[in-house]
């Protein structure tokens, strides 16, 4: 970045300290937070309490799909809040019906349930699997190692990472994990109690690992043969992040035999609401001889806030802007360019950077092991945390994924100049470590 940022005035420095103090005294310390206090945002930039500007390539962990303070989101919030904010799911209202229609139009005939987060959306899929298998005594859901499905008790049972489970035993029953992208492992793991398989199209927290086309098609065949539900978690990799509505649509593009591929259930959240807390799951229509989308009948599932007029109005606006501005194609084009540039950085700084992975605007830059990089080996913090800290100091926000990966999940409307600015900062930090 070209500009030299002057140190913030003392008064604002105090505000930073004051906010930190409030958190230390009153907020549950369940997050390892970076030492940054943000005050406002605009597009792909955030400003901290001292007035310093940062380029945001993390997008609030893939949530701020149109960036910060998007004027059309603001207007949608104002307009809808002047009409109707919440009525509960005891009644009908138009925005929820329209949003469900919009989601279905990007997938295939089916129905949508609205909730408030990714973990809650996945909970709905677990309940769908249990209802589906119930009369045959089946209840088990197979998920992948290194997956991430949320922090509820069901979510941590489903997640294939020990670190989220530790200390919270006993785990919710009915989940087992298999290696990702290994069809034979799924086949071997099936038991008479298995009702469903749940995977991410691209593992996000697990290090930006895309499913292969063969794996997806193989799982579909296996689920058809064995009358299992194929469930997909599109919370992070969905909503046009890969240049198509869902990552499986992108992964399977042009693959022979993939034309009719569909999961039986799909969870969504993060980018769906563009910053408004919102989750949803889609259920496919008739499947395995049952009307799957009607399995969760009256009284079987619910949530007070799910699909409020306000949330749905915002999500509809996000869909509208993405379509009108052609952001899916933009993500595809700029994402491919950005990925190419990252690969260039790996070539230029091979002692610091190892590889690039991902699709569209869901990219990961793999770092060398901490011990291999002299500038990182002196600290016991993971390589990703240390590099991200240096990027912060240089004015760039990114997201760690495990110990080795720096993740990019920018707003879908990120501009090329901002992408270039981010690359300059990355090059500068890589150079300082090489
Ligand atoms: C973030 C995430 C979740 C959990 O979503 P929350 O809104 O935090 O509950 C679930 N699955 C995946 C793949 C995610 O990335």
XYZ file of N, CA, C and O in Angstrom, residues 47-228:
728
model
N -12.309 0.366 8.446
C -11.492 1.329 9.175
C -11.514 0.973 10.658
O -12.592 0.671 11.205
N -10.349 1.009 11.278
C -10.302 0.671 12.703
C -10.593 1.911 13.550
O -10.814 3.012 13.022
N -10.607 1.701 14.859
C -10.990 2.776 15.774
C -10.026 3.957 15.675
O -10.380 5.085 16.031
N -8.832 3.711 15.154
C -7.872 4.796 15.002
C -7.946 5.458 13.635
O -7.139 6.326 13.318
N -8.878 5.023 12.793
C -9.035 5.627 11.479
C -8.146 5.001 10.421
O -8.099 5.462 9.285
N -7.446 3.929 10.757
C -6.579 3.285 9.772
C -7.398 2.370 8.867
O -8.263 1.634 9.332
N -7.082 2.402 7.563
C -7.841 1.635 6.587
C -7.221 0.264 6.321
O -5.993 0.140 6.247
N -8.045 -0.750 6.195
C -7.612 -2.110 5.863
C -8.380 -2.611 4.655
O -9.581 -2.378 4.538
N -7.703 -3.335 3.799
C -8.370 -4.012 2.692
C -8.893 -5.348 3.226
O -8.136 -6.131 3.803
N -10.180 -5.610 3.036
C -10.800 -6.796 3.623
C -10.984 -7.891 2.565
O -11.919 -7.839 1.777
N -10.089 -8.861 2.574
C -10.237 -10.005 1.661
C -10.766 -11.230 2.406
O -10.695 -12.348 1.902
N -11.278 -11.014 3.617
C -11.869 -12.113 4.390
C -13.391 -12.066 4.363
O -14.060 -13.066 4.603
N -13.927 -10.885 4.074
C -15.381 -10.734 3.929
C -16.167 -11.185 5.156
O -17.271 -11.707 5.021
N -15.608 -10.976 6.359
C -16.339 -11.402 7.560
C -16.586 -12.906 7.542
O -17.644 -13.369 7.968
N -15.582 -13.674 7.064
C -15.672 -15.124 6.839
C -16.791 -15.445 5.842
O -17.773 -16.120 6.163
N -16.624 -14.926 4.645
C -17.520 -15.272 3.519
C -18.963 -14.808 3.719
O -19.875 -15.359 3.124
N -19.162 -13.823 4.566
C -20.527 -13.370 4.845
C -20.903 -12.123 4.031
O -21.997 -12.045 3.466
N -19.988 -11.155 3.993
C -20.318 -9.850 3.392
C -20.215 -9.958 1.871
O -19.276 -9.454 1.247
N -21.202 -10.616 1.260
C -21.123 -10.958 -0.162
C -21.117 -9.730 -1.052
O -20.621 -9.779 -2.171
N -21.683 -8.609 -0.582
C -21.641 -7.382 -1.383
C -20.749 -6.336 -0.725
O -20.867 -5.137 -1.005
N -19.868 -6.765 0.153
C -18.983 -5.834 0.850
C -19.716 -5.157 2.005
O -20.810 -5.565 2.392
N -19.062 -4.124 2.540
C -19.625 -3.431 3.704
C -20.457 -2.228 3.264
O -20.134 -1.563 2.289
N -21.518 -1.980 4.029
C -22.359 -0.790 3.834
C -22.837 -0.637 2.387
O -22.809 0.452 1.824
N -23.258 -1.719 1.781
C -23.760 -1.628 0.402
C -25.059 -0.813 0.393
O -25.997 -1.135 1.126
N -25.128 0.230 -0.430
C -26.292 1.126 -0.360
C -27.621 0.424 -0.627
O -28.643 0.790 -0.037
N -27.610 -0.600 -1.484
C -28.888 -1.275 -1.758
C -29.327 -2.165 -0.597
O -30.527 -2.364 -0.386
N -28.364 -2.717 0.139
C -28.734 -3.477 1.347
C -29.289 -2.517 2.390
O -30.317 -2.790 3.026
N -28.615 -1.394 2.542
C -29.101 -0.381 3.490
C -30.538 0.012 3.148
O -31.404 0.056 4.023
N -30.781 0.273 1.863
C -32.124 0.704 1.448
C -33.151 -0.408 1.665
O -34.266 -0.145 2.115
N -32.760 -1.657 1.382
C -33.690 -2.779 1.594
C -34.042 -2.890 3.077
O -35.200 -3.149 3.432
N -33.039 -2.695 3.941
C -33.289 -2.740 5.393
C -34.258 -1.634 5.808
O -35.185 -1.861 6.581
N -34.029 -0.454 5.270
C -34.891 0.681 5.637
C -36.317 0.428 5.140
O -37.277 0.480 5.920
N -36.441 0.103 3.855
C -37.783 -0.058 3.270
C -38.574 -1.152 3.984
O -39.724 -0.960 4.370
N -37.941 -2.328 4.164
C -38.678 -3.433 4.761
C -38.959 -3.182 6.242
O -40.029 -3.549 6.737
N -38.018 -2.530 6.925
C -38.242 -2.309 8.364
C -39.354 -1.289 8.599
O -39.951 -1.256 9.669
N -39.626 -0.464 7.575
C -40.740 0.478 7.739
C -42.087 -0.212 7.501
O -43.128 0.316 7.863
N -42.022 -1.407 6.866
C -43.258 -2.112 6.562
C -43.537 -3.233 7.571
O -44.571 -3.272 8.220
N -42.544 -4.168 7.692
C -42.763 -5.357 8.524
C -41.411 -5.994 8.821
O -40.686 -6.357 7.903
N -41.094 -6.145 10.108
C -39.811 -6.746 10.486
C -39.980 -8.229 10.807
O -39.250 -9.075 10.318
N -40.957 -8.549 11.631
C -41.132 -9.920 12.117
C -42.591 -10.204 12.408
O -43.291 -9.353 12.956
N -43.035 -11.393 12.038
C -44.409 -11.774 12.407
C -44.485 -13.177 13.005
O -45.517 -13.587 13.486
N -43.372 -13.967 12.921
C -43.288 -15.373 13.329
C -43.748 -16.273 12.184
O -44.346 -15.801 11.213
N -43.460 -17.554 12.345
C -43.841 -18.514 11.304
C -45.227 -19.112 11.517
O -45.556 -20.162 10.974
N -46.045 -18.419 12.296
C -47.454 -18.822 12.410
C -48.253 -18.311 11.224
O -49.390 -18.714 11.009
N -47.636 -17.362 10.477
C -48.367 -16.700 9.379
C -47.545 -16.719 8.102
O -46.369 -17.048 8.111
N -48.179 -16.343 7.023
C -47.518 -16.222 5.722
C -47.073 -14.780 5.489
O -47.700 -13.847 5.995
N -45.989 -14.619 4.707
C -45.657 -13.285 4.192
C -44.895 -13.453 2.885
O -44.286 -14.498 2.648
N -44.925 -12.445 2.054
C -44.406 -12.580 0.703
C -42.888 -12.767 0.604
O -42.430 -13.632 -0.161
N -42.069 -11.996 1.337
C -40.614 -12.126 1.137
C -40.100 -13.563 1.321
O -39.257 -14.030 0.540
N -40.624 -14.308 2.311
C -40.135 -15.671 2.527
C -40.484 -16.580 1.342
O -39.676 -17.385 0.884
N -41.716 -16.434 0.846
C -42.128 -17.232 -0.308
C -41.282 -16.921 -1.533
O -40.839 -17.813 -2.256
N -41.033 -15.634 -1.763
C -40.235 -15.214 -2.921
C -38.783 -15.697 -2.816
O -38.181 -16.104 -3.805
N -38.243 -15.628 -1.593
C -36.845 -16.051 -1.423
C -36.711 -17.561 -1.637
O -35.764 -18.033 -2.280
N -37.679 -18.318 -1.112
C -37.664 -19.772 -1.322
C -37.721 -20.080 -2.816
O -36.969 -20.915 -3.339
N -38.595 -19.363 -3.529
C -38.725 -19.543 -4.976
C -37.391 -19.281 -5.669
O -36.958 -20.018 -6.555
N -36.719 -18.223 -5.224
C -35.442 -17.825 -5.823
C -34.381 -18.918 -5.614
O -33.628 -19.258 -6.529
N -34.312 -19.460 -4.416
C -33.320 -20.504 -4.116
C -33.613 -21.755 -4.942
O -32.721 -22.329 -5.571
N -34.882 -22.148 -4.966
C -35.270 -23.340 -5.727
C -34.924 -23.170 -7.208
O -34.455 -24.109 -7.861
N -35.098 -21.946 -7.716
C -34.841 -21.705 -9.143
C -33.370 -21.926 -9.495
O -33.035 -22.170 -10.645
N -32.471 -21.838 -8.530
C -31.044 -22.065 -8.785
C -30.640 -23.527 -8.585
O -29.492 -23.880 -8.810
N -31.587 -24.360 -8.103
C -31.252 -25.753 -7.824
C -32.145 -26.665 -8.666
O -31.846 -26.934 -9.807
N -33.234 -27.085 -8.083
C -34.164 -27.985 -8.773
C -35.406 -28.051 -7.905
O -35.379 -27.606 -6.754
N -36.522 -28.617 -8.427
C -37.743 -28.688 -7.619
C -37.451 -29.207 -6.210
O -36.718 -30.186 -6.034
N -38.005 -28.504 -5.244
C -37.775 -28.840 -3.850
C -38.339 -27.729 -2.998
O -39.035 -26.843 -3.517
N -38.057 -27.768 -1.691
C -38.578 -26.753 -0.788
C -37.490 -26.279 0.170
O -36.511 -26.986 0.396
N -37.707 -25.095 0.758
C -36.679 -24.452 1.579
C -37.212 -24.183 2.983
O -38.386 -23.792 3.143
N -36.360 -24.404 3.973
C -36.664 -24.031 5.360
C -35.685 -22.934 5.754
O -34.488 -23.052 5.492
N -36.170 -21.894 6.421
C -35.291 -20.782 6.797
C -34.974 -20.797 8.288
O -35.853 -21.033 9.116
N -33.701 -20.521 8.592
C -33.258 -20.447 9.988
C -32.254 -19.307 10.111
O -32.322 -18.363 9.319
N -31.335 -19.384 11.062
C -30.545 -18.195 11.391
C -29.045 -18.356 11.316
O -28.323 -17.407 11.586
N -28.563 -19.547 11.005
C -27.118 -19.740 10.960
C -26.809 -21.022 10.207
O -27.726 -21.821 9.917
N -25.529 -21.213 9.941
C -25.104 -22.420 9.243
C -25.283 -23.666 10.093
O -25.748 -24.706 9.612
N -24.915 -23.566 11.371
C -25.051 -24.720 12.255
C -26.511 -25.144 12.344
O -26.839 -26.340 12.314
N -27.385 -24.167 12.410
C -28.821 -24.459 12.523
C -29.357 -25.061 11.222
O -30.234 -25.936 11.256
N -28.842 -24.599 10.098
C -29.246 -25.182 8.818
C -28.837 -26.652 8.774
O -29.617 -27.526 8.374
N -27.604 -26.944 9.217
C -27.148 -28.338 9.233
C -27.962 -29.185 10.201
O -28.254 -30.348 9.923
N -28.337 -28.613 11.344
C -29.192 -29.336 12.293
C -30.461 -29.819 11.591
O -30.950 -30.926 11.827
N -30.998 -28.965 10.734
C -32.201 -29.345 9.991
C -31.933 -30.546 9.096
O -32.784 -31.440 8.968
N -30.735 -30.573 8.486
C -30.393 -31.715 7.628
C -30.239 -33.001 8.452
O -30.623 -34.080 8.001
N -29.669 -32.886 9.664
C -29.559 -34.103 10.513
C -30.954 -34.612 10.860
O -31.208 -35.811 10.866
N -31.848 -33.675 11.158
C -33.213 -34.097 11.497
C -33.912 -34.710 10.293
O -34.656 -35.683 10.420
N -33.650 -34.156 9.113
C -34.212 -34.733 7.884
C -33.732 -36.177 7.724
O -34.523 -37.085 7.428
N -32.419 -36.390 7.948
C -31.854 -37.745 7.802
C -32.490 -38.697 8.803
O -32.819 -39.844 8.483
N -32.673 -38.228 10.039
C -33.270 -39.098 11.054
C -34.728 -39.425 10.729
O -35.153 -40.577 10.874
N -35.470 -38.433 10.278
C -36.878 -38.661 9.920
C -36.956 -39.638 8.748
O -37.783 -40.551 8.739
N -36.055 -39.448 7.795
C -36.026 -40.291 6.597
C -35.774 -41.756 6.964
O -36.405 -42.668 6.441
N -34.829 -41.983 7.898
C -34.452 -43.353 8.229
C -35.229 -43.958 9.381
O -35.080 -45.151 9.678
N -36.053 -43.147 10.008
C -36.634 -43.523 11.298
C -37.352 -44.868 11.308
O -37.090 -45.724 12.156
N -38.234 -45.078 10.343
C -39.074 -46.278 10.392
C -38.286 -47.546 10.089
O -38.748 -48.648 10.374
N -37.075 -47.372 9.520
C -36.227 -48.540 9.260
C -35.124 -48.654 10.307
O -34.187 -49.437 10.153
N -35.198 -47.831 11.348
C -34.181 -47.868 12.395
C -32.843 -47.302 11.956
O -31.804 -47.601 12.542
N -32.856 -46.455 10.919
C -31.594 -45.850 10.466
C -31.514 -44.404 10.961
O -32.519 -43.689 10.960
N -30.328 -43.984 11.359
C -30.185 -42.628 11.926
C -28.798 -42.049 11.713
O -28.576 -40.865 11.917
N -27.870 -42.888 11.267
C -26.477 -42.468 11.255
C -26.149 -41.586 10.040
O -26.612 -41.833 8.933
N -25.305 -40.562 10.293
C -24.838 -39.677 9.220
C -23.319 -39.798 9.135
O -22.626 -39.612 10.137
N -22.810 -40.123 7.960
C -21.363 -40.164 7.760
C -20.891 -38.803 7.268
O -21.504 -38.220 6.363
N -19.825 -38.291 7.867
C -19.247 -37.012 7.428
C -17.743 -37.209 7.234
O -17.208 -38.275 7.561
N -17.063 -36.191 6.740
C -15.647 -36.335 6.378
C -14.709 -35.809 7.461
O -15.041 -34.858 8.182
N -13.543 -36.429 7.544
C -12.477 -35.854 8.369
C -12.137 -34.476 7.820
O -12.213 -34.240 6.600
N -11.776 -33.568 8.715
C -11.442 -32.178 8.363
C -12.637 -31.343 7.919
O -12.477 -30.221 7.465
N -13.831 -31.905 8.056
C -15.021 -31.118 7.720
C -15.287 -30.109 8.831
O -14.691 -30.167 9.912
N -16.190 -29.169 8.544
C -16.690 -28.272 9.589
C -18.172 -28.046 9.358
O -18.586 -27.679 8.263
N -18.978 -28.281 10.402
C -20.422 -28.150 10.232
C -21.085 -27.302 11.301
O -22.313 -27.272 11.385
N -20.292 -26.611 12.135
C -20.898 -25.705 13.107
C -20.616 -26.112 14.540
O -20.041 -27.170 14.802
N -21.051 -25.267 15.478
C -20.630 -25.392 16.878
C -21.725 -25.819 17.844
O -21.526 -25.784 19.056
N -22.897 -26.188 17.348
C -23.904 -26.758 18.231
C -23.447 -28.164 18.619
O -22.481 -28.688 18.052
N -24.156 -28.800 19.552
C -23.762 -30.167 19.936
C -23.823 -31.103 18.730
O -22.950 -31.944 18.531
N -24.866 -30.939 17.892
C -24.952 -31.742 16.671
C -23.825 -31.382 15.713
O -23.215 -32.251 15.098
N -23.559 -30.095 15.617
C -22.521 -29.611 14.702
C -21.143 -30.139 15.043
O -20.390 -30.562 14.153
N -20.796 -30.143 16.337
C -19.454 -30.631 16.697
C -19.381 -32.153 16.598
O -18.314 -32.711 16.350
N -20.521 -32.814 16.746
C -20.525 -34.269 16.534
C -20.316 -34.569 15.052
O -19.629 -35.512 14.681
N -20.900 -33.735 14.193
C -20.788 -33.939 12.742
C -19.424 -33.534 12.215
O -18.928 -34.102 11.241
N -18.814 -32.541 12.841
C -17.531 -32.010 12.372
C -16.411 -33.030 12.556
O -16.250 -33.579 13.648
N -15.634 -33.251 11.501
C -14.570 -34.251 11.559
C -13.244 -33.703 12.049
O -12.213 -33.928 11.417
N -13.264 -32.937 13.149
C -12.032 -32.386 13.727
C -12.122 -32.515 15.251
O -13.049 -31.973 15.858
N -11.135 -33.181 15.838
C -11.174 -33.425 17.284
C -11.184 -32.135 18.099
O -11.766 -32.078 19.174
N -10.503 -31.096 17.576
C -10.344 -29.884 18.390
C -11.687 -29.232 18.756
O -11.772 -28.572 19.783
N -12.733 -29.424 17.957
C -14.026 -28.802 18.306
C -14.826 -29.660 19.291
O -15.787 -29.191 19.903
N -14.433 -30.933 19.425
C -15.193 -31.865 20.266
C -14.654 -31.924 21.692
O -15.390 -32.211 22.628
N -13.335 -31.661 21.798
C -12.629 -31.864 23.065
C -13.246 -31.080 24.212
O -13.454 -29.875 24.121
N -13.558 -31.782 25.284
C -14.108 -31.128 26.470
C -15.620 -31.074 26.498
O -16.208 -30.628 27.482
N -16.258 -31.492 25.396
C -17.717 -31.413 25.331
C -18.376 -32.786 25.217
O -19.528 -32.904 24.818
N -17.636 -33.832 25.544
C -18.184 -35.173 25.487
C -19.252 -35.344 26.579
O -19.192 -34.624 27.576
N -20.209 -36.249 26.470
C -20.347 -37.210 25.367
C -20.942 -36.570 24.117
O -21.813 -35.709 24.218
N -20.453 -37.033 22.969
C -20.917 -36.486 21.699
C -22.331 -36.978 21.395
O -22.724 -38.063 21.829
N -23.071 -36.180 20.660
C -24.369 -36.620 20.133
C -24.123 -37.886 19.309
O -23.184 -37.929 18.503
N -24.946 -38.895 19.516
C -24.737 -40.169 18.830
C -25.126 -40.071 17.356
O -25.899 -39.198 16.958
N -24.574 -40.967 16.560
C -25.058 -41.102 15.191
C -24.222 -40.422 14.132
O -24.701 -40.224 13.021
N -22.976 -40.057 14.472
C -22.087 -39.492 13.456
C -20.783 -40.283 13.434
O -20.243 -40.618 14.488
N -20.309 -40.588 12.233
C -18.973 -41.178 12.082
C -18.276 -40.483 10.927
O -18.931 -39.991 10.017
N -16.954 -40.449 10.965
C -16.187 -39.725 9.951
C -15.395 -40.669 9.061
O -14.925 -41.716 9.510
N -15.249 -40.253 7.803
C -14.473 -41.018 6.829
C -13.521 -40.054 6.124
O -13.798 -38.855 6.072
N -12.431 -40.559 5.546
C -11.529 -39.665 4.798
C -12.272 -39.014 3.623
O -13.100 -39.659 2.972
N -11.970 -37.728 3.397
C -12.620 -36.942 2.334
C -12.091 -37.381 0.969
O -10.943 -37.797 0.840
N -12.931 -37.297 -0.033
C -12.556 -37.641 -1.416
C -12.144 -39.103 -1.567
O -11.340 -39.437 -2.441
N -12.674 -39.965 -0.714
C -12.353 -41.393 -0.765
C -13.674 -42.176 -0.764
O -14.254 -42.446 0.292
N -14.140 -42.492 -1.955
C -15.446 -43.138 -2.089
C -15.462 -44.518 -1.435
O -16.427 -44.905 -0.778
N -14.369 -45.242 -1.604
C -14.296 -46.595 -1.054
C -14.426 -46.559 0.470
O -15.067 -47.437 1.073
N -13.866 -45.519 1.085
C -13.955 -45.390 2.549
C -15.409 -45.238 2.989
O -15.804 -45.763 4.039
N -16.201 -44.532 2.194
C -17.619 -44.374 2.537
C -18.318 -45.729 2.420
O -19.056 -46.147 3.316
N -18.033 -46.404 1.307
C -18.655 -47.713 1.089
C -18.340 -48.661 2.247
O -19.219 -49.344 2.769
N -17.077 -48.675 2.652
C -16.628 -49.555 3.741
C -17.287 -49.189 5.070
O -17.517 -50.058 5.902
N -17.555 -47.895 5.253
C -18.045 -47.439 6.562
C -19.549 -47.625 6.723
O -20.066 -47.517 7.835
N -20.265 -47.892 5.638
C -21.728 -47.995 5.727
C -22.125 -49.094 6.710
O -21.511 -50.156 6.742
N -23.141 -48.804 7.501
C -23.675 -49.823 8.410
C -25.181 -49.892 8.165
O -25.737 -49.021 7.496
N -25.853 -50.901 8.712
C -27.314 -50.967 8.518
C -28.024 -49.743 9.078
O -29.170 -49.468 8.720
N -27.341 -48.991 9.960
C -27.977 -47.818 10.570
C -27.735 -46.530 9.778
O -28.289 -45.475 10.100
N -26.897 -46.589 8.737
C -26.553 -45.360 8.014
C -27.747 -44.848 7.211
O -28.384 -45.600 6.472
N -28.022 -43.544 7.378
C -29.149 -42.936 6.662
C -28.683 -41.882 5.657
O -29.404 -41.583 4.708
N -27.498 -41.306 5.880
C -27.090 -40.181 5.032
C -25.580 -39.994 5.034
O -24.878 -40.459 5.941
N -25.109 -39.305 4.006
C -23.716 -38.857 3.931
C -23.772 -37.343 3.792
O -24.579 -36.821 3.016
N -22.950 -36.642 4.570
C -22.913 -35.175 4.509
C -21.491 -34.715 4.205
O -20.551 -35.082 4.925
N -21.337 -33.920 3.148
C -20.012 -33.355 2.848
C -20.129 -31.888 2.421
O -21.199 -31.435 2.005
N -19.008 -31.186 2.519
C -18.888 -29.853 1.925
C -18.390 -30.025 0.487
O -17.546 -30.877 0.236
N -18.872 -29.197 -0.409
C -18.359 -29.222 -1.784
C -16.904 -28.801 -1.820
O -16.090 -29.351 -2.565
N -16.558 -27.820 -0.998
C -15.157 -27.447 -0.764
C -15.002 -27.297 0.741
O -15.698 -26.480 1.349
N -14.128 -28.089 1.324
C -13.920 -27.962 2.776
C -13.280 -26.602 3.055
O -12.211 -26.290 2.513
N -13.943 -25.815 3.897
C -13.467 -24.458 4.169
C -12.523 -24.403 5.348
O -11.327 -24.121 5.202
N -13.048 -24.711 6.537
C -12.201 -24.685 7.740
C -11.121 -25.752 7.646
O -10.074 -25.642 8.272
N -11.379 -26.777 6.876
C -10.429 -27.883 6.738
C -9.297 -27.585 5.767
O -8.523 -28.479 5.438
N -9.206 -26.346 5.254
C -8.043 -25.992 4.445
C -8.289 -25.793 2.964
O -7.376 -25.925 2.161
N -9.529 -25.470 2.575
C -9.859 -25.215 1.152
C -9.539 -26.441 0.296
O -8.651 -26.420 -0.563
N -10.249 -27.526 0.554
C -10.078 -28.750 -0.239
C -11.356 -29.033 -1.009
O -12.379 -29.377 -0.417
N -11.314 -28.897 -2.337
C -12.509 -29.193 -3.134
C -12.743 -30.698 -3.268
O -11.790 -31.478 -3.363
N -14.020 -31.085 -3.294
C -14.369 -32.466 -3.636
C -14.052 -32.667 -5.114
O -14.173 -31.736 -5.908
N -13.645 -33.861 -5.481
C -13.419 -34.131 -6.902
C -14.754 -34.487 -7.554
O -15.704 -34.924 -6.882
N -14.804 -34.294 -8.879
C -16.021 -34.635 -9.620
C -16.328 -36.123 -9.466
O -17.483 -36.515 -9.276
N -15.298 -36.961 -9.510
C -15.518 -38.418 -9.401
C -16.120 -38.776 -8.048
O -16.973 -39.661 -7.950
N -15.643 -38.093 -7.007
C -16.163 -38.345 -5.657
C -17.645 -37.994 -5.582
O -18.460 -38.787 -5.091
N -17.997 -36.810 -6.093
C -19.403 -36.383 -6.052
C -20.286 -37.358 -6.820
O -21.332 -37.795 -6.319
N -19.850 -37.718 -8.022
C -20.669 -38.630 -8.834
C -20.729 -40.018 -8.202
O -21.780 -40.669 -8.208
N -19.613 -40.444 -7.638
C -19.572 -41.748 -6.975
C -20.472 -41.786 -5.747
O -21.188 -42.771 -5.513
N -20.463 -40.702 -4.973
C -21.340 -40.636 -3.794
C -22.808 -40.689 -4.215
O -23.623 -41.344 -3.574
N -23.114 -39.980 -5.310
C -24.500 -39.974 -5.775
C -24.943 -41.398 -6.134
O -26.019 -41.840 -5.740
N -24.075 -42.100 -6.865
C -24.418 -43.479 -7.258
C -24.582 -44.368 -6.026
O -25.537 -45.129 -5.904
N -23.640 -44.225 -5.097
C -23.684 -45.047 -3.887
C -24.958 -44.758 -3.082
O -25.624 -45.679 -2.589
N -25.296 -43.484 -2.943
C -26.494 -43.116 -2.188
C -27.753 -43.640 -2.881
O -28.709 -44.039 -2.211
N -27.748 -43.641 -4.212
C -28.900 -44.181 -4.944
C -29.013 -45.691 -4.709
O -30.098 -46.200 -4.420
N -27.891 -46.376 -4.833
C -27.865 -47.829 -4.644
C -28.336 -48.243 -3.261
O -29.089 -49.195 -3.106
N -27.840 -47.511 -2.244
C -28.073 -47.926 -0.865
C -29.203 -47.161 -0.186
O -29.390 -47.275 1.021
N -29.931 -46.367 -0.966
C -31.055 -45.586 -0.451
C -30.633 -44.712 0.743
O -31.205 -44.737 1.821
N -29.588 -43.907 0.475
C -29.084 -42.964 1.481
C -29.319 -41.555 0.979
O -29.364 -41.323 -0.236
